[in-house]
Amino acid sequence: MFRSARPYVLEAGIDDPVICYQGAVVADPTTGEFLRHVPIPLPDALDVIDTVTEAGFHLNCYVDDLLYVAEVTPEARRYADFQHLEIHAVGPLNEWLRKPPTKLVAVGDEHALDELEAELKPLYAGRLFVSKSLPYFLEFAHPDVSKGAGLQFVADLLGFDPAHTAACGDGENDRELLDWAGFPVAVANAHEEILRRAKLVVPSVEDEGVAVLLETYLDSLS
C-alpha cells in the first residue's frame, strides 16, 4: 500500500515515483498523487470475493488506499500488524463493494493457499493477475498489473531502460520485475523461481542483502 510505503520513502528523502500494489499504483511520494492506477474490474472483483470466501479464506480488499475486511479476524490482524495499518470492517465485502478495488489479498495457511492458487490461476487466466507475495498472502490484481509493468511506467516517465536497470526480488510476485530488468538480482532466501532468474544472488533479507547490493554499487563509483 502507498500509505504504508510513503513514510519510509519520505524519511529517506526520495521524491521519485513509488511503485505499489504489485504495480497497480505508481504514486508521487511528495504530493500523494496517483500517477498510475489500474484497479480490478468490479465484476471480476466480486467474483473473486465470492470464490475465495466460499473456499473459507479471509480476504483483504483495498479501495482508495485503505484496507477493508468483512470482519476483523486473526488473519486480518496478521496482515495489518505486519504493515502497521488501520483495518476497516464493513460486513460482507460482496454487498459493500461498489467501486473497482486496487487489489484483493487472500490470507491463510501457506499450503492451503498453494492449492487455491493452483485452482484459481487457470480459472482467472487473462482476467486477473494472481500471485503470492509472501507464502501466506495470495494476491489478485488487474491482468495488466505486475511489478514489471509498474517499472515500465516509471521508466517511460523518467527516461531509463531495462539495460540500465538492476532489480532485486525475493517472492513469486517479483518474476515480472526481474524479467524486465537488465540485471536481475535475488536475495539468498528468495523463491526458487526468482533464484533461477537472477544474474547475482546477494545475502538474505535478514542479512540486508539489498543494502549490500546498493553499497557495493556505490563503492564501485568512488
CSV table of C-alpha atoms in Angstrom, one decimal:
chain,number,residue,atom,x,y,z
A,1,MET,CA,0.0,0.0,0.0
A,2,PHE,CA,1.2,3.5,-0.8
A,3,ARG,CA,0.3,4.7,2.7
A,4,SER,CA,2.5,2.0,4.3
A,5,ALA,CA,5.5,2.8,2.0
A,6,ARG,CA,5.2,6.6,2.0
A,7,PRO,CA,6.7,7.3,5.5
A,8,TYR,CA,9.8,5.3,4.7
A,9,VAL,CA,10.2,7.0,1.3
A,10,LEU,CA,9.9,10.4,2.8
A,11,GLU,CA,12.2,9.6,5.7
A,12,ALA,CA,14.8,8.5,3.1
A,13,GLY,CA,14.4,11.8,1.2
A,14,ILE,CA,13.3,10.1,-2.0
A,15,ASP,CA,11.0,12.1,-4.3
A,16,ASP,CA,10.9,9.7,-7.3
A,17,PRO,CA,7.7,7.8,-8.1
A,18,VAL,CA,6.9,4.8,-5.9
A,19,ILE,CA,5.5,1.6,-7.3
A,20,CYS,CA,2.9,0.0,-5.0
A,21,TYR,CA,0.2,-2.7,-5.1
A,22,GLN,CA,2.2,-5.1,-7.4
A,23,GLY,CA,2.5,-2.2,-9.9
A,24,ALA,CA,-1.2,-1.3,-9.9
A,25,VAL,CA,-0.3,2.1,-8.5
A,26,VAL,CA,2.6,4.4,-9.1
A,27,ALA,CA,2.4,7.4,-6.8
A,28,ASP,CA,4.2,10.7,-6.2
A,29,PRO,CA,5.5,10.5,-2.6
A,30,THR,CA,5.6,14.3,-2.3
A,31,THR,CA,2.1,15.1,-3.4
A,32,GLY,CA,0.4,11.8,-2.8
A,33,GLU,CA,-0.9,11.8,-6.4
A,34,PHE,CA,-1.6,8.5,-8.1
A,35,LEU,CA,0.3,8.8,-11.5
A,36,ARG,CA,-0.9,5.3,-12.5
A,37,HIS,CA,-3.9,3.3,-11.1
A,38,VAL,CA,-5.1,0.1,-12.7
A,39,PRO,CA,-7.8,-1.4,-10.4
A,40,ILE,CA,-9.6,-4.7,-10.8
A,41,PRO,CA,-12.8,-4.5,-12.8
A,42,LEU,CA,-15.7,-4.6,-10.4
A,43,PRO,CA,-17.4,-7.8,-11.8
A,44,ASP,CA,-14.1,-9.8,-11.5
A,45,ALA,CA,-13.5,-8.4,-8.0
A,46,LEU,CA,-17.0,-9.6,-6.9
A,47,ASP,CA,-16.4,-13.0,-8.4
A,48,VAL,CA,-13.1,-13.4,-6.6
A,49,ILE,CA,-14.7,-12.3,-3.3
A,50,ASP,CA,-17.4,-15.0,-3.7
A,51,THR,CA,-14.9,-17.7,-4.7
A,52,VAL,CA,-12.3,-17.0,-2.0
A,53,THR,CA,-14.8,-16.5,0.9
A,54,GLU,CA,-16.7,-19.7,-0.2
A,55,ALA,CA,-13.4,-21.6,0.0
A,56,GLY,CA,-13.1,-20.4,3.6
A,57,PHE,CA,-10.3,-17.9,3.3
A,58,HIS,CA,-10.0,-14.4,4.8
A,59,LEU,CA,-9.9,-11.7,2.2
A,60,ASN,CA,-8.5,-8.1,2.3
A,61,CYS,CA,-9.9,-5.5,-0.1
A,62,TYR,CA,-8.1,-2.3,-1.0
A,63,VAL,CA,-10.0,0.8,-2.1
A,64,ASP,CA,-8.7,4.4,-2.1
A,65,ASP,CA,-5.5,3.2,-0.4
A,66,LEU,CA,-7.5,1.9,2.6
A,67,LEU,CA,-7.8,-1.7,3.9
A,68,TYR,CA,-11.3,-3.2,4.1
A,69,VAL,CA,-12.4,-6.6,5.5
A,70,ALA,CA,-15.7,-8.3,6.3
A,71,GLU,CA,-14.7,-8.6,9.9
A,72,VAL,CA,-11.6,-8.3,12.0
A,73,THR,CA,-10.1,-11.8,12.2
A,74,PRO,CA,-6.7,-13.1,13.3
A,75,GLU,CA,-5.7,-13.2,9.6
A,76,ALA,CA,-6.7,-9.6,9.2
A,77,ARG,CA,-4.7,-8.6,12.3
A,78,ARG,CA,-1.7,-10.6,11.0
A,79,TYR,CA,-1.6,-8.6,7.8
A,80,ALA,CA,-2.5,-5.2,9.3
A,81,ASP,CA,0.0,-5.5,12.1
A,82,PHE,CA,2.7,-6.6,9.7
A,83,GLN,CA,2.1,-3.4,7.6
A,84,HIS,CA,1.1,-1.1,10.6
A,85,LEU,CA,-2.3,-0.5,9.0
A,86,GLU,CA,-5.8,0.5,10.2
A,87,ILE,CA,-8.5,-2.0,9.5
A,88,HIS,CA,-12.0,-1.0,8.3
A,89,ALA,CA,-14.6,-3.8,9.0
A,90,VAL,CA,-17.6,-3.3,6.7
A,91,GLY,CA,-19.5,-6.6,6.8
A,92,PRO,CA,-19.8,-8.9,3.7
A,93,LEU,CA,-17.5,-7.5,1.1
A,94,ASN,CA,-19.6,-8.6,-1.9
A,95,GLU,CA,-22.5,-6.5,-0.5
A,96,TRP,CA,-20.3,-3.5,0.5
A,97,LEU,CA,-18.1,-3.1,-2.6
A,98,ARG,CA,-19.4,-0.6,-5.2
A,99,LYS,CA,-16.2,0.5,-7.0
A,100,PRO,CA,-13.2,-1.3,-8.5
A,101,PRO,CA,-10.7,-2.2,-5.8
A,102,THR,CA,-6.9,-1.8,-6.4
A,103,LYS,CA,-6.3,-5.3,-5.3
A,104,LEU,CA,-7.6,-8.3,-3.2
A,105,VAL,CA,-5.5,-10.5,-1.0
A,106,ALA,CA,-6.4,-13.9,0.4
A,107,VAL,CA,-4.7,-14.6,3.7
A,108,GLY,CA,-4.3,-18.1,5.2
A,109,ASP,CA,-2.2,-21.2,5.6
A,110,GLU,CA,0.7,-21.4,3.1
A,111,HIS,CA,-0.1,-24.9,1.7
A,112,ALA,CA,-3.8,-24.3,1.5
A,113,LEU,CA,-3.1,-21.1,-0.4
A,114,ASP,CA,-0.8,-23.1,-2.8
A,115,GLU,CA,-3.8,-25.3,-3.6
A,116,LEU,CA,-6.1,-22.3,-4.0
A,117,GLU,CA,-3.5,-20.6,-6.3
A,118,ALA,CA,-3.3,-23.7,-8.5
A,119,GLU,CA,-7.1,-23.8,-8.8
A,120,LEU,CA,-7.7,-20.2,-9.5
A,121,LYS,CA,-4.8,-19.3,-11.8
A,122,PRO,CA,-6.3,-21.2,-14.8
A,123,LEU,CA,-9.8,-20.1,-13.8
A,124,TYR,CA,-8.8,-16.4,-14.0
A,125,ALA,CA,-6.2,-16.7,-16.8
A,126,GLY,CA,-6.4,-13.5,-18.9
A,127,ARG,CA,-8.8,-11.9,-16.4
A,128,LEU,CA,-6.6,-11.4,-13.4
A,129,PHE,CA,-3.0,-11.3,-12.2
A,130,VAL,CA,-2.8,-14.0,-9.5
A,131,SER,CA,0.4,-14.5,-7.5
A,132,LYS,CA,1.8,-15.0,-4.0
A,133,SER,CA,3.7,-12.1,-2.4
A,134,LEU,CA,4.5,-13.9,0.8
A,135,PRO,CA,3.8,-17.6,1.5
A,136,TYR,CA,0.6,-16.8,3.4
A,137,PHE,CA,-0.7,-14.0,1.0
A,138,LEU,CA,-2.3,-14.8,-2.3
A,139,GLU,CA,-2.9,-11.6,-4.3
A,140,PHE,CA,-5.3,-10.7,-7.1
A,141,ALA,CA,-4.9,-7.7,-9.5
A,142,HIS,CA,-5.9,-6.4,-12.9
A,143,PRO,CA,-4.4,-8.6,-15.7
A,144,ASP,CA,-2.2,-5.7,-16.9
A,145,VAL,CA,-0.7,-5.3,-13.4
A,146,SER,CA,2.8,-6.6,-12.4
A,147,LYS,CA,5.8,-5.1,-10.8
A,148,GLY,CA,7.4,-5.2,-14.3
A,149,ALA,CA,4.6,-3.2,-15.8
A,150,GLY,CA,4.8,-0.7,-12.9
A,151,LEU,CA,8.6,-0.3,-13.5
A,152,GLN,CA,8.0,0.1,-17.3
A,153,PHE,CA,5.6,3.0,-16.5
A,154,VAL,CA,8.3,4.7,-14.3
A,155,ALA,CA,11.0,4.0,-16.9
A,156,ASP,CA,8.9,5.8,-19.5
A,157,LEU,CA,8.2,8.6,-17.1
A,158,LEU,CA,11.8,9.2,-16.1
A,159,GLY,CA,13.6,8.1,-19.2
A,160,PHE,CA,15.6,4.9,-18.4
A,161,ASP,CA,15.6,1.5,-20.0
A,162,PRO,CA,15.9,-2.2,-18.9
A,163,ALA,CA,19.6,-2.4,-19.9
A,164,HIS,CA,20.5,0.2,-17.3
A,165,THR,CA,18.3,-1.2,-14.5
A,166,ALA,CA,19.0,-3.6,-11.6
A,167,ALA,CA,16.1,-5.1,-9.8
A,168,CYS,CA,16.2,-7.2,-6.6
A,169,GLY,CA,13.4,-9.6,-5.6
A,170,ASP,CA,12.5,-12.5,-3.3
A,171,GLY,CA,8.9,-13.6,-3.9
A,172,GLU,CA,6.8,-15.2,-6.6
A,173,ASN,CA,5.4,-11.8,-7.5
A,174,ASP,CA,8.8,-10.5,-8.4
A,175,ARG,CA,9.1,-12.7,-11.6
A,176,GLU,CA,8.0,-10.0,-14.0
A,177,LEU,CA,10.2,-7.4,-12.2
A,178,LEU,CA,13.3,-9.5,-12.7
A,179,ASP,CA,12.3,-10.4,-16.3
A,180,TRP,CA,12.1,-6.7,-17.1
A,181,ALA,CA,15.4,-5.6,-15.6
A,182,GLY,CA,18.6,-6.0,-17.5
A,183,PHE,CA,20.4,-7.0,-14.3
A,184,PRO,CA,18.1,-9.2,-12.2
A,185,VAL,CA,19.2,-9.9,-8.6
A,186,ALA,CA,17.8,-12.2,-5.9
A,187,VAL,CA,18.3,-12.3,-2.2
A,188,ALA,CA,19.7,-15.7,-0.9
A,189,ASN,CA,16.3,-16.7,0.7
A,190,ALA,CA,14.3,-15.9,-2.5
A,191,HIS,CA,11.7,-18.2,-4.1
A,192,GLU,CA,13.3,-20.8,-6.3
A,193,GLU,CA,11.9,-19.2,-9.5
A,194,ILE,CA,13.5,-15.9,-8.5
A,195,LEU,CA,16.8,-17.5,-7.8
A,196,ARG,CA,16.7,-19.1,-11.3
A,197,ARG,CA,16.2,-15.7,-12.9
A,198,ALA,CA,19.0,-13.9,-11.1
A,199,LYS,CA,22.3,-13.0,-12.5
A,200,LEU,CA,23.5,-12.2,-9.0
A,201,VAL,CA,22.5,-13.6,-5.6
A,202,VAL,CA,23.1,-11.3,-2.6
A,203,PRO,CA,22.7,-12.1,1.1
A,204,SER,CA,19.3,-12.9,2.6
A,205,VAL,CA,16.7,-10.3,3.7
A,206,GLU,CA,17.7,-10.9,7.3
A,207,ASP,CA,21.3,-10.1,6.3
A,208,GLU,CA,20.3,-6.9,4.5
A,209,GLY,CA,21.1,-8.2,1.0
A,210,VAL,CA,19.6,-5.2,-0.8
A,211,ALA,CA,21.6,-2.8,1.3
A,212,VAL,CA,24.8,-4.8,0.4
A,213,LEU,CA,23.9,-4.6,-3.3
A,214,LEU,CA,23.4,-0.8,-3.1
A,215,GLU,CA,26.5,-0.2,-1.0
A,216,THR,CA,28.6,-2.4,-3.3
A,217,TYR,CA,27.4,-0.4,-6.3
A,218,LEU,CA,28.1,2.9,-4.7
A,219,ASP,CA,31.5,1.8,-3.6
A,220,SER,CA,32.3,0.9,-7.2
A,221,LEU,CA,31.7,4.5,-8.2
A,222,SER,CA,34.1,6.0,-5.7
